[in-house]
Every structure is written in structure tokens, then in C-alpha cells.
């Protein structure tokens, strides 16, 4: 699959995961890279950017094994942005799917 | 590659960022390694999944400068952002630097033209001082008209410069997104 698609969707994936519950960095990178082939390192620049744009806040929490972990928590601003992205994504993918159906490439 | 090598290469790549920023980034990655190892992976496996440390560093540096430029209209910040984006790969040297140089020289020439129009009465003045017998009212009026035109050009250039600056920032953002997309092709 074209890398451009994956990268564009990365932001959406991060926000969508955080919408359900707070995650720490490793979890986010791991969950996303299981589904789409990205290098996990590129999640961190994105996390820093989104945090600076106030789409989420961070807090430290102790864990049973190992050192404390930095959790990311979606803000209302981030949630609004996520909904806007989802809307755009659904419109885009359904448009592409319709075009593929019309040209008989998929059932 | 083990954790130490990865962290050293990453630290070297981001050493020009503010200390606080560096500290946070290194903490994030140290945490990533320790969680990965706690889940039973080797340091080598974690490092491999993260990707090349110098590439990650370049992305972090470019992200930092672009974010800063969003909140600043300081020319130095813009130049650092341009350089950081160029640092992401040769490919971008052509796409970013080309339009940037073209744009800057266009804007600069606009300012020079406007400025020289405004100063044109001075040329008439100098001419009169040197060769008083050649004074022509025509020259005086043309130079005054040019001054008016020059002032209009300068006012126009002010808005053009501001607009271009914003447009170029958008272009830079687009570029970083594109480059980030290309990075994972490897």
C-alpha cells in the first residue's frame, strides 16, 4: 500500500486510540504498527506536535513493572479535531470505494 | 543496534534543540525501550521497530522548528525551519530550496524597485547640484510621480511579503508531511 495513505492516517489512528482510553507512547506505537507498517519512531514526532497543539495532555503514572509511564489524554479540542478528521476520512474512503465499485474492481 | 547506540545517535541528532526539549525526547525513548524490554523483546528488536535514529531525530527537529514557526514571524525561525526541512533529505533540497530562493529574490527585487522609485528625486537633486544648467521641470515631475508609485509599490510589497510568508509556511508543512510519508518506504 502507498506510504502516503498510511502516514496521513497515522494522526487519525493516534487520536482514535486515545478517544477510547489514555495510552502511553509504547502502546500507541505498538498498536498502530501491528495494523499498518510504519516505523514506530515516527509516532513520537507526531505525539509531540499534537501535544503542542493542545490536542492532548500528558501525565506520568507508576507501573508495576519498570519505570513510570507517560500517558496521553485527549482534550476536548483534540476530540473536536478527531471528529472532523473522521468525517473527512469517511467521506474520502466512501468516495474511493464507490469509484472502485463503479469500475468493477471490487464487489 | 542496542539501546545505548540508538540513544546516542538520537541524542547526537537532536543536540541543537533546547535542553528541556532534548530531555523530554530522550525520556520518551528510554521509556519506550524499557517497556519493550519488560514485554520480553530484546533491545535490538525494539530499536529495529523504531527505525533509523538519525531519521527519527531529523523528523523531531523539523517538527520542532515548524511548530515554533507557527507561533512566530521571526525571520531566523523561518530559516531554521527551512533548513530543518531540507535536512530531511536531498529530495527536498530541490523542492524546498528552489521555490524559496525564487520567492525571496522576487520579493527582494520588489522592495528594491519600490525603494529606488521613492529615492528617485534624490537622483534629480544630485544631478542639479552637479550640473545646475541641465535642470528640467520634466525630470522633477517624473521623479515625484515615481516617488508616489514607489510608495504604492512598497505598501503593496508589505502585504505581498506577509502573504507569501504565510503561504510558504503552509508549503513547508505540506513538505514535511510528504517527506514523512516517503520515509517509511524503506
PDB file of C-alpha atoms in Angstrom:
ATOM      1  CA  UNK A   1       0.000   0.000   0.000  1.00  0.00           C
ATOM      2  CA  UNK A   2       1.120   3.521  -0.758  1.00  0.00           C
ATOM      3  CA  UNK A   3       3.001   5.025   2.205  1.00  0.00           C
ATOM      4  CA  UNK A   4       1.300   8.370   1.799  1.00  0.00           C
ATOM      5  CA  UNK A   5      -2.004   6.812   2.839  1.00  0.00           C
ATOM      6  CA  UNK A   6      -0.532   5.205   5.924  1.00  0.00           C
ATOM      7  CA  UNK A   7       1.203   8.357   7.064  1.00  0.00           C
ATOM      8  CA  UNK A   8      -1.786  10.552   6.534  1.00  0.00           C
ATOM      9  CA  UNK A   9      -3.857   8.129   8.571  1.00  0.00           C
ATOM     10  CA  UNK A  10      -1.350   7.954  11.441  1.00  0.00           C
ATOM     11  CA  UNK A  11      -2.666  11.106  13.090  1.00  0.00           C
ATOM     12  CA  UNK A  12      -6.213   9.777  12.852  1.00  0.00           C
ATOM     13  CA  UNK A  13      -5.158   6.421  14.372  1.00  0.00           C
ATOM     14  CA  UNK A  14      -3.414   8.062  17.332  1.00  0.00           C
ATOM     15  CA  UNK A  15      -6.386  10.283  18.126  1.00  0.00           C
ATOM     16  CA  UNK A  16      -8.884   7.446  17.669  1.00  0.00           C
ATOM     17  CA  UNK A  17      -6.961   5.196  20.078  1.00  0.00           C
ATOM     18  CA  UNK A  18      -6.840   7.980  22.664  1.00  0.00           C
ATOM     19  CA  UNK A  19     -10.573   8.637  22.296  1.00  0.00           C
ATOM     20  CA  UNK A  20     -11.345   5.300  23.963  1.00  0.00           C
ATOM     21  CA  UNK A  21      -8.802   5.469  26.770  1.00  0.00           C
ATOM     22  CA  UNK A  22      -5.482   7.034  27.725  1.00  0.00           C
ATOM     23  CA  UNK A  23      -2.406   5.304  26.356  1.00  0.00           C
ATOM     24  CA  UNK A  24       1.344   5.559  26.846  1.00  0.00           C
ATOM     25  CA  UNK A  25       3.722   6.022  23.936  1.00  0.00           C
ATOM     26  CA  UNK A  26       4.872   2.439  23.547  1.00  0.00           C
ATOM     27  CA  UNK A  27       1.286   1.184  23.497  1.00  0.00           C
ATOM     28  CA  UNK A  28       0.286   3.642  20.788  1.00  0.00           C
ATOM     29  CA  UNK A  29       3.307   2.883  18.603  1.00  0.00           C
ATOM     30  CA  UNK A  30       2.846  -0.846  19.111  1.00  0.00           C
ATOM     31  CA  UNK A  31      -0.898  -0.976  18.432  1.00  0.00           C
ATOM     32  CA  UNK A  32      -0.586   1.087  15.282  1.00  0.00           C
ATOM     33  CA  UNK A  33       2.446  -0.712  13.877  1.00  0.00           C
ATOM     34  CA  UNK A  34       0.650  -4.037  14.308  1.00  0.00           C
ATOM     35  CA  UNK A  35      -2.005  -2.906  11.848  1.00  0.00           C
ATOM     36  CA  UNK A  36      -0.107  -0.624   9.495  1.00  0.00           C
ATOM     37  CA  UNK A  37       3.528  -0.889   8.532  1.00  0.00           C
ATOM     38  CA  UNK A  38       5.158   2.265   9.920  1.00  0.00           C
ATOM     39  CA  UNK A  39       8.389   2.696  11.811  1.00  0.00           C
ATOM     40  CA  UNK A  40       7.388   3.168  15.442  1.00  0.00           C
ATOM     41  CA  UNK A  41       9.828   6.032  15.884  1.00  0.00           C
ATOM     42  CA  UNK A  42       7.730   8.310  13.692  1.00  0.00           C
ATOM     43  CA  UNK A  43       4.871   8.176  16.207  1.00  0.00           C
ATOM     44  CA  UNK A  44       6.883  10.314  18.645  1.00  0.00           C
ATOM     45  CA  UNK A  45       7.362  13.425  16.491  1.00  0.00           C
ATOM     46  CA  UNK A  46       3.623  13.258  15.834  1.00  0.00           C
ATOM     47  CA  UNK A  47       2.844  12.918  19.557  1.00  0.00           C
ATOM     48  CA  UNK A  48       4.992  15.936  20.361  1.00  0.00           C
ATOM     49  CA  UNK A  49       3.343  18.022  17.674  1.00  0.00           C
ATOM     50  CA  UNK A  50      -0.201  17.096  18.717  1.00  0.00           C
ATOM     51  CA  UNK A  51       0.637  17.780  22.375  1.00  0.00           C
ATOM     52  CA  UNK A  52       1.957  21.231  21.459  1.00  0.00           C
ATOM     53  CA  UNK A  53      -1.232  21.907  19.534  1.00  0.00           C
ATOM     54  CA  UNK A  54      -3.084  21.035  22.749  1.00  0.00           C
ATOM     55  CA  UNK A  55      -4.949  18.072  21.300  1.00  0.00           C
ATOM     56  CA  UNK A  56      -3.931  16.105  24.372  1.00  0.00           C
ATOM     57  CA  UNK A  57      -2.304  16.488  27.765  1.00  0.00           C
ATOM     58  CA  UNK A  58       0.221  14.153  29.376  1.00  0.00           C
ATOM     59  CA  UNK A  59       0.685  12.775  32.864  1.00  0.00           C
ATOM     60  CA  UNK A  60       3.066  10.312  34.486  1.00  0.00           C
ATOM     61  CA  UNK A  61       1.796   7.149  36.148  1.00  0.00           C
ATOM     62  CA  UNK A  62       3.686   4.466  38.026  1.00  0.00           C
ATOM     63  CA  UNK A  63       3.565   0.948  36.634  1.00  0.00           C
ATOM     64  CA  UNK A  64       4.037  -2.399  38.328  1.00  0.00           C
ATOM     65  CA  UNK A  65       6.994  -3.333  36.193  1.00  0.00           C
ATOM     66  CA  UNK A  66       9.628  -0.819  35.181  1.00  0.00           C
ATOM     67  CA  UNK A  67       9.649   2.984  35.476  1.00  0.00           C
ATOM     68  CA  UNK A  68       6.638   5.298  35.402  1.00  0.00           C
ATOM     69  CA  UNK A  69       4.975   5.831  32.056  1.00  0.00           C
ATOM     70  CA  UNK A  70       3.868   8.966  30.275  1.00  0.00           C
ATOM     71  CA  UNK A  71       0.176   8.736  29.402  1.00  0.00           C
ATOM     72  CA  UNK A  72      -1.526  10.796  26.730  1.00  0.00           C
ATOM     73  CA  UNK A  73      -5.041  12.062  27.409  1.00  0.00           C
ATOM     74  CA  UNK A  74      -7.253  13.554  24.692  1.00  0.00           C
ATOM     75  CA  UNK A  75      -8.568  17.104  25.332  1.00  0.00           C
ATOM     76  CA  UNK A  76     -11.906  18.496  24.152  1.00  0.00           C
ATOM     77  CA  UNK A  77     -10.038  20.344  21.443  1.00  0.00           C
ATOM     78  CA  UNK A  78      -8.450  17.068  20.362  1.00  0.00           C
ATOM     79  CA  UNK A  79     -11.814  15.331  20.359  1.00  0.00           C
ATOM     80  CA  UNK A  80     -13.301  18.010  18.102  1.00  0.00           C
ATOM     81  CA  UNK A  81     -10.361  17.657  15.776  1.00  0.00           C
ATOM     82  CA  UNK A  82     -10.761  13.864  15.762  1.00  0.00           C
ATOM     83  CA  UNK A  83     -14.422  14.134  14.781  1.00  0.00           C
ATOM     84  CA  UNK A  84     -13.519  16.460  11.956  1.00  0.00           C
ATOM     85  CA  UNK A  85     -10.832  14.014  10.758  1.00  0.00           C
ATOM     86  CA  UNK A  86     -13.194  11.043  10.972  1.00  0.00           C
ATOM     87  CA  UNK A  87     -15.764  12.920   8.929  1.00  0.00           C
ATOM     88  CA  UNK A  88     -13.191  13.703   6.249  1.00  0.00           C
ATOM     89  CA  UNK A  89     -11.875  10.145   6.301  1.00  0.00           C
ATOM     90  CA  UNK A  90     -15.316   8.558   5.893  1.00  0.00           C
ATOM     91  CA  UNK A  91     -16.195  10.869   3.049  1.00  0.00           C
ATOM     92  CA  UNK A  92     -12.904  10.199   1.336  1.00  0.00           C
ATOM     93  CA  UNK A  93     -12.905   6.404   1.684  1.00  0.00           C
ATOM     94  CA  UNK A  94     -16.568   6.011   0.733  1.00  0.00           C
ATOM     95  CA  UNK A  95     -15.926   8.133  -2.342  1.00  0.00           C
ATOM     96  CA  UNK A  96     -12.969   5.976  -3.339  1.00  0.00           C
ATOM     97  CA  UNK A  97     -14.936   2.770  -2.689  1.00  0.00           C
ATOM     98  CA  UNK A  98     -17.825   3.959  -4.849  1.00  0.00           C
ATOM     99  CA  UNK A  99     -15.452   4.731  -7.689  1.00  0.00           C
ATOM    100  CA  UNK A 100     -13.856   1.285  -7.376  1.00  0.00           C
ATOM    101  CA  UNK A 101     -17.267  -0.394  -7.395  1.00  0.00           C
ATOM    102  CA  UNK A 102     -18.329   1.521 -10.473  1.00  0.00           C
ATOM    103  CA  UNK A 103     -15.236   0.346 -12.274  1.00  0.00           C
ATOM    104  CA  UNK A 104     -15.941  -3.261 -11.155  1.00  0.00           C
ATOM    105  CA  UNK A 105     -12.702  -3.666  -9.232  1.00  0.00           C
ATOM    106  CA  UNK A 106     -14.409  -4.825  -6.063  1.00  0.00           C
ATOM    107  CA  UNK A 107     -17.788  -6.407  -5.388  1.00  0.00           C
TER     108      UNK A 107
ATOM    109  CA  UNK B   1      21.606  -1.982  17.460  1.00  0.00           C
ATOM    110  CA  UNK B   2      21.165  -1.872  21.234  1.00  0.00           C
ATOM    111  CA  UNK B   3      19.562   0.831  23.348  1.00  0.00           C
ATOM    112  CA  UNK B   4      22.787   2.724  24.083  1.00  0.00           C
ATOM    113  CA  UNK B   5      23.741   3.056  20.434  1.00  0.00           C
ATOM    114  CA  UNK B   6      20.227   4.109  19.464  1.00  0.00           C
ATOM    115  CA  UNK B   7      20.025   6.700  22.243  1.00  0.00           C
ATOM    116  CA  UNK B   8      23.476   8.084  21.445  1.00  0.00           C
ATOM    117  CA  UNK B   9      22.637   8.510  17.769  1.00  0.00           C
ATOM    118  CA  UNK B  10      19.287  10.078  18.632  1.00  0.00           C
ATOM    119  CA  UNK B  11      20.897  12.451  21.160  1.00  0.00           C
ATOM    120  CA  UNK B  12      23.508  13.493  18.594  1.00  0.00           C
ATOM    121  CA  UNK B  13      20.759  14.232  16.063  1.00  0.00           C
ATOM    122  CA  UNK B  14      18.749  16.496  18.377  1.00  0.00           C
ATOM    123  CA  UNK B  15      21.584  18.215  20.243  1.00  0.00           C
ATOM    124  CA  UNK B  16      20.695  21.615  18.750  1.00  0.00           C
ATOM    125  CA  UNK B  17      17.219  21.613  20.281  1.00  0.00           C
ATOM    126  CA  UNK B  18      16.670  23.331  23.658  1.00  0.00           C
ATOM    127  CA  UNK B  19      17.867  21.273  26.640  1.00  0.00           C
ATOM    128  CA  UNK B  20      14.359  20.810  28.014  1.00  0.00           C
ATOM    129  CA  UNK B  21      13.116  19.520  24.666  1.00  0.00           C
ATOM    130  CA  UNK B  22      16.053  17.090  24.381  1.00  0.00           C
ATOM    131  CA  UNK B  23      15.462  15.787  27.880  1.00  0.00           C
ATOM    132  CA  UNK B  24      11.794  15.056  27.211  1.00  0.00           C
ATOM    133  CA  UNK B  25      12.513  13.324  23.914  1.00  0.00           C
ATOM    134  CA  UNK B  26      15.237  11.117  25.403  1.00  0.00           C
ATOM    135  CA  UNK B  27      12.944  10.252  28.316  1.00  0.00           C
ATOM    136  CA  UNK B  28      10.187   9.218  25.896  1.00  0.00           C
ATOM    137  CA  UNK B  29      12.511   6.902  24.015  1.00  0.00           C
ATOM    138  CA  UNK B  30      14.127   5.498  27.176  1.00  0.00           C
ATOM    139  CA  UNK B  31      10.619   4.684  28.388  1.00  0.00           C
ATOM    140  CA  UNK B  32       9.810   3.061  25.039  1.00  0.00           C
ATOM    141  CA  UNK B  33      12.852   0.801  25.386  1.00  0.00           C
ATOM    142  CA  UNK B  34      12.151  -0.158  28.993  1.00  0.00           C
ATOM    143  CA  UNK B  35       8.506  -1.028  28.244  1.00  0.00           C
ATOM    144  CA  UNK B  36       9.558  -3.048  25.216  1.00  0.00           C
ATOM    145  CA  UNK B  37      12.158  -4.956  27.205  1.00  0.00           C
ATOM    146  CA  UNK B  38       9.641  -5.530  30.037  1.00  0.00           C
ATOM    147  CA  UNK B  39       7.360  -7.122  27.435  1.00  0.00           C
ATOM    148  CA  UNK B  40      10.074  -9.583  26.555  1.00  0.00           C
ATOM    149  CA  UNK B  41      11.592  -8.012  23.462  1.00  0.00           C
ATOM    150  CA  UNK B  42      15.324  -7.560  23.032  1.00  0.00           C
ATOM    151  CA  UNK B  43      16.773  -4.053  22.775  1.00  0.00           C
ATOM    152  CA  UNK B  44      17.691  -4.866  19.183  1.00  0.00           C
ATOM    153  CA  UNK B  45      14.088  -5.715  18.293  1.00  0.00           C
ATOM    154  CA  UNK B  46      12.769  -2.520  19.893  1.00  0.00           C
ATOM    155  CA  UNK B  47      15.384  -0.430  18.079  1.00  0.00           C
ATOM    156  CA  UNK B  48      14.614  -2.095  14.745  1.00  0.00           C
ATOM    157  CA  UNK B  49      10.888  -1.369  15.124  1.00  0.00           C
ATOM    158  CA  UNK B  50      11.631   2.280  15.932  1.00  0.00           C
ATOM    159  CA  UNK B  51      13.534   2.835  12.691  1.00  0.00           C
ATOM    160  CA  UNK B  52      16.778   4.691  11.994  1.00  0.00           C
ATOM    161  CA  UNK B  53      17.609   7.013  14.945  1.00  0.00           C
ATOM    162  CA  UNK B  54      19.103   9.785  12.820  1.00  0.00           C
ATOM    163  CA  UNK B  55      15.972   9.825  10.670  1.00  0.00           C
ATOM    164  CA  UNK B  56      13.744   9.974  13.749  1.00  0.00           C
ATOM    165  CA  UNK B  57      15.956  12.824  15.021  1.00  0.00           C
ATOM    166  CA  UNK B  58      15.553  14.750  11.774  1.00  0.00           C
ATOM    167  CA  UNK B  59      11.790  14.421  11.967  1.00  0.00           C
ATOM    168  CA  UNK B  60      11.824  15.635  15.567  1.00  0.00           C
ATOM    169  CA  UNK B  61      13.993  18.634  14.693  1.00  0.00           C
ATOM    170  CA  UNK B  62      11.840  19.577  11.704  1.00  0.00           C
ATOM    171  CA  UNK B  63       8.664  19.180  13.768  1.00  0.00           C
ATOM    172  CA  UNK B  64      10.110  21.379  16.498  1.00  0.00           C
ATOM    173  CA  UNK B  65      11.083  24.207  14.147  1.00  0.00           C
ATOM    174  CA  UNK B  66       7.845  24.100  12.193  1.00  0.00           C
ATOM    175  CA  UNK B  67       5.826  24.200  15.383  1.00  0.00           C
ATOM    176  CA  UNK B  68       7.855  27.188  16.559  1.00  0.00           C
ATOM    177  CA  UNK B  69       7.377  28.999  13.275  1.00  0.00           C
ATOM    178  CA  UNK B  70       3.621  28.635  13.696  1.00  0.00           C
ATOM    179  CA  UNK B  71       3.781  30.977  16.661  1.00  0.00           C
ATOM    180  CA  UNK B  72       6.476  33.292  15.391  1.00  0.00           C
ATOM    181  CA  UNK B  73       7.117  35.633  12.497  1.00  0.00           C
ATOM    182  CA  UNK B  74      10.822  35.911  13.265  1.00  0.00           C
ATOM    183  CA  UNK B  75      12.887  35.547  10.079  1.00  0.00           C
ATOM    184  CA  UNK B  76      15.513  33.465  11.894  1.00  0.00           C
ATOM    185  CA  UNK B  77      12.880  30.941  12.930  1.00  0.00           C
ATOM    186  CA  UNK B  78      11.718  30.648   9.341  1.00  0.00           C
ATOM    187  CA  UNK B  79      15.220  29.997   8.080  1.00  0.00           C
ATOM    188  CA  UNK B  80      15.821  27.332  10.724  1.00  0.00           C
ATOM    189  CA  UNK B  81      12.559  25.675   9.717  1.00  0.00           C
ATOM    190  CA  UNK B  82      13.618  25.702   6.083  1.00  0.00           C
ATOM    191  CA  UNK B  83      16.966  24.163   6.937  1.00  0.00           C
ATOM    192  CA  UNK B  84      15.383  21.523   9.140  1.00  0.00           C
ATOM    193  CA  UNK B  85      13.030  20.519   6.359  1.00  0.00           C
ATOM    194  CA  UNK B  86      15.920  20.390   3.914  1.00  0.00           C
ATOM    195  CA  UNK B  87      17.745  18.177   6.407  1.00  0.00           C
ATOM    196  CA  UNK B  88      15.075  15.536   5.925  1.00  0.00           C
ATOM    197  CA  UNK B  89      16.588  14.528   2.626  1.00  0.00           C
ATOM    198  CA  UNK B  90      18.212  15.606  -0.603  1.00  0.00           C
ATOM    199  CA  UNK B  91      14.941  15.241  -2.466  1.00  0.00           C
ATOM    200  CA  UNK B  92      13.738  18.254  -0.563  1.00  0.00           C
ATOM    201  CA  UNK B  93      16.766  20.369  -1.214  1.00  0.00           C
ATOM    202  CA  UNK B  94      15.426  20.828  -4.713  1.00  0.00           C
ATOM    203  CA  UNK B  95      11.748  21.178  -3.883  1.00  0.00           C
ATOM    204  CA  UNK B  96      12.120  23.443  -0.877  1.00  0.00           C
ATOM    205  CA  UNK B  97      15.195  25.490  -1.637  1.00  0.00           C
ATOM    206  CA  UNK B  98      14.297  26.141  -5.282  1.00  0.00           C
ATOM    207  CA  UNK B  99      10.966  27.874  -4.663  1.00  0.00           C
ATOM    208  CA  UNK B 100      12.358  29.504  -1.523  1.00  0.00           C
ATOM    209  CA  UNK B 101      15.218  31.207  -3.370  1.00  0.00           C
ATOM    210  CA  UNK B 102      12.924  32.196  -6.241  1.00  0.00           C
ATOM    211  CA  UNK B 103      10.392  33.637  -3.814  1.00  0.00           C
ATOM    212  CA  UNK B 104      12.923  35.523  -1.703  1.00  0.00           C
ATOM    213  CA  UNK B 105      14.600  37.064  -4.757  1.00  0.00           C
ATOM    214  CA  UNK B 106      11.236  38.084  -6.245  1.00  0.00           C
ATOM    215  CA  UNK B 107      10.204  39.760  -3.006  1.00  0.00           C
ATOM    216  CA  UNK B 108      13.616  41.388  -2.575  1.00  0.00           C
ATOM    217  CA  UNK B 109      13.527  42.822  -6.104  1.00  0.00           C
ATOM    218  CA  UNK B 110      10.042  44.231  -5.441  1.00  0.00           C
ATOM    219  CA  UNK B 111      11.359  46.077  -2.398  1.00  0.00           C
ATOM    220  CA  UNK B 112      14.406  47.339  -4.299  1.00  0.00           C
ATOM    221  CA  UNK B 113      12.256  48.675  -7.154  1.00  0.00           C
ATOM    222  CA  UNK B 114       9.869  50.386  -4.742  1.00  0.00           C
ATOM    223  CA  UNK B 115      12.755  51.845  -2.755  1.00  0.00           C
ATOM    224  CA  UNK B 116      14.598  53.177  -5.778  1.00  0.00           C
ATOM    225  CA  UNK B 117      11.415  54.802  -7.116  1.00  0.00           C
ATOM    226  CA  UNK B 118      10.955  56.602  -3.817  1.00  0.00           C
ATOM    227  CA  UNK B 119      14.559  57.791  -3.878  1.00  0.00           C
ATOM    228  CA  UNK B 120      14.442  58.959  -7.489  1.00  0.00           C
ATOM    229  CA  UNK B 121      14.072  62.693  -6.594  1.00  0.00           C
ATOM    230  CA  UNK B 122      17.487  62.376  -4.947  1.00  0.00           C
ATOM    231  CA  UNK B 123      18.975  61.463  -8.306  1.00  0.00           C
ATOM    232  CA  UNK B 124      17.463  64.618  -9.820  1.00  0.00           C
ATOM    233  CA  UNK B 125      18.803  66.601  -6.872  1.00  0.00           C
ATOM    234  CA  UNK B 126      22.307  65.214  -7.289  1.00  0.00           C
ATOM    235  CA  UNK B 127      22.106  65.920 -10.987  1.00  0.00           C
ATOM    236  CA  UNK B 128      21.099  69.522 -10.296  1.00  0.00           C
ATOM    237  CA  UNK B 129      23.932  70.009  -7.858  1.00  0.00           C
ATOM    238  CA  UNK B 130      26.486  68.613 -10.289  1.00  0.00           C
ATOM    239  CA  UNK B 131      25.100  70.167 -13.480  1.00  0.00           C
ATOM    240  CA  UNK B 132      22.803  73.058 -12.499  1.00  0.00           C
ATOM    241  CA  UNK B 133      22.296  74.068 -16.132  1.00  0.00           C
ATOM    242  CA  UNK B 134      20.520  70.795 -17.005  1.00  0.00           C
ATOM    243  CA  UNK B 135      17.556  71.178 -14.618  1.00  0.00           C
ATOM    244  CA  UNK B 136      14.348  70.176 -16.358  1.00  0.00           C
ATOM    245  CA  UNK B 137      10.921  70.524 -14.768  1.00  0.00           C
ATOM    246  CA  UNK B 138      10.031  67.328 -16.606  1.00  0.00           C
ATOM    247  CA  UNK B 139      12.635  65.407 -14.570  1.00  0.00           C
ATOM    248  CA  UNK B 140      11.346  66.871 -11.335  1.00  0.00           C
ATOM    249  CA  UNK B 141       7.759  65.902 -12.042  1.00  0.00           C
ATOM    250  CA  UNK B 142       8.620  62.436 -13.286  1.00  0.00           C
ATOM    251  CA  UNK B 143      10.697  61.779 -10.181  1.00  0.00           C
ATOM    252  CA  UNK B 144       7.888  62.993  -7.909  1.00  0.00           C
ATOM    253  CA  UNK B 145       5.454  60.729  -9.761  1.00  0.00           C
ATOM    254  CA  UNK B 146       7.915  57.849  -9.354  1.00  0.00           C
ATOM    255  CA  UNK B 147       8.091  58.540  -5.623  1.00  0.00           C
ATOM    256  CA  UNK B 148       4.317  58.216  -5.381  1.00  0.00           C
ATOM    257  CA  UNK B 149       4.449  55.000  -7.393  1.00  0.00           C
ATOM    258  CA  UNK B 150       7.307  53.738  -5.209  1.00  0.00           C
ATOM    259  CA  UNK B 151       5.300  54.335  -2.037  1.00  0.00           C
ATOM    260  CA  UNK B 152       2.405  52.362  -3.521  1.00  0.00           C
ATOM    261  CA  UNK B 153       4.765  49.541  -4.514  1.00  0.00           C
ATOM    262  CA  UNK B 154       6.275  49.420  -1.018  1.00  0.00           C
ATOM    263  CA  UNK B 155       2.819  49.282   0.583  1.00  0.00           C
ATOM    264  CA  UNK B 156       1.864  46.538  -1.861  1.00  0.00           C
ATOM    265  CA  UNK B 157       5.104  44.671  -1.155  1.00  0.00           C
ATOM    266  CA  UNK B 158       4.394  44.785   2.544  1.00  0.00           C
ATOM    267  CA  UNK B 159       1.184  42.829   2.032  1.00  0.00           C
ATOM    268  CA  UNK B 160       2.705  40.556  -0.608  1.00  0.00           C
ATOM    269  CA  UNK B 161       5.593  39.702   1.749  1.00  0.00           C
ATOM    270  CA  UNK B 162       3.259  38.891   4.594  1.00  0.00           C
ATOM    271  CA  UNK B 163       1.028  36.770   2.389  1.00  0.00           C
ATOM    272  CA  UNK B 164       3.957  34.941   0.802  1.00  0.00           C
ATOM    273  CA  UNK B 165       5.440  34.245   4.203  1.00  0.00           C
ATOM    274  CA  UNK B 166       2.240  32.551   5.316  1.00  0.00           C
ATOM    275  CA  UNK B 167       1.856  30.656   2.063  1.00  0.00           C
ATOM    276  CA  UNK B 168       5.413  29.401   2.286  1.00  0.00           C
ATOM    277  CA  UNK B 169       4.874  28.168   5.844  1.00  0.00           C
ATOM    278  CA  UNK B 170       1.936  26.125   4.563  1.00  0.00           C
ATOM    279  CA  UNK B 171       4.119  24.768   1.811  1.00  0.00           C
ATOM    280  CA  UNK B 172       6.745  23.752   4.385  1.00  0.00           C
ATOM    281  CA  UNK B 173       4.170  21.922   6.463  1.00  0.00           C
ATOM    282  CA  UNK B 174       2.934  20.104   3.386  1.00  0.00           C
ATOM    283  CA  UNK B 175       6.509  19.201   2.592  1.00  0.00           C
ATOM    284  CA  UNK B 176       7.222  17.710   5.985  1.00  0.00           C
ATOM    285  CA  UNK B 177       4.085  15.594   5.704  1.00  0.00           C
ATOM    286  CA  UNK B 178       5.161  14.410   2.299  1.00  0.00           C
ATOM    287  CA  UNK B 179       8.686  13.608   3.432  1.00  0.00           C
ATOM    288  CA  UNK B 180       7.411  11.768   6.480  1.00  0.00           C
ATOM    289  CA  UNK B 181       5.292   9.678   4.145  1.00  0.00           C
ATOM    290  CA  UNK B 182       8.303   8.905   1.988  1.00  0.00           C
ATOM    291  CA  UNK B 183      10.471   7.925   4.942  1.00  0.00           C
ATOM    292  CA  UNK B 184       8.630   4.744   5.701  1.00  0.00           C
ATOM    293  CA  UNK B 185       9.022   3.411   2.234  1.00  0.00           C
ATOM    294  CA  UNK B 186      12.293   1.814   3.252  1.00  0.00           C
TER     295      UNK B 186
END
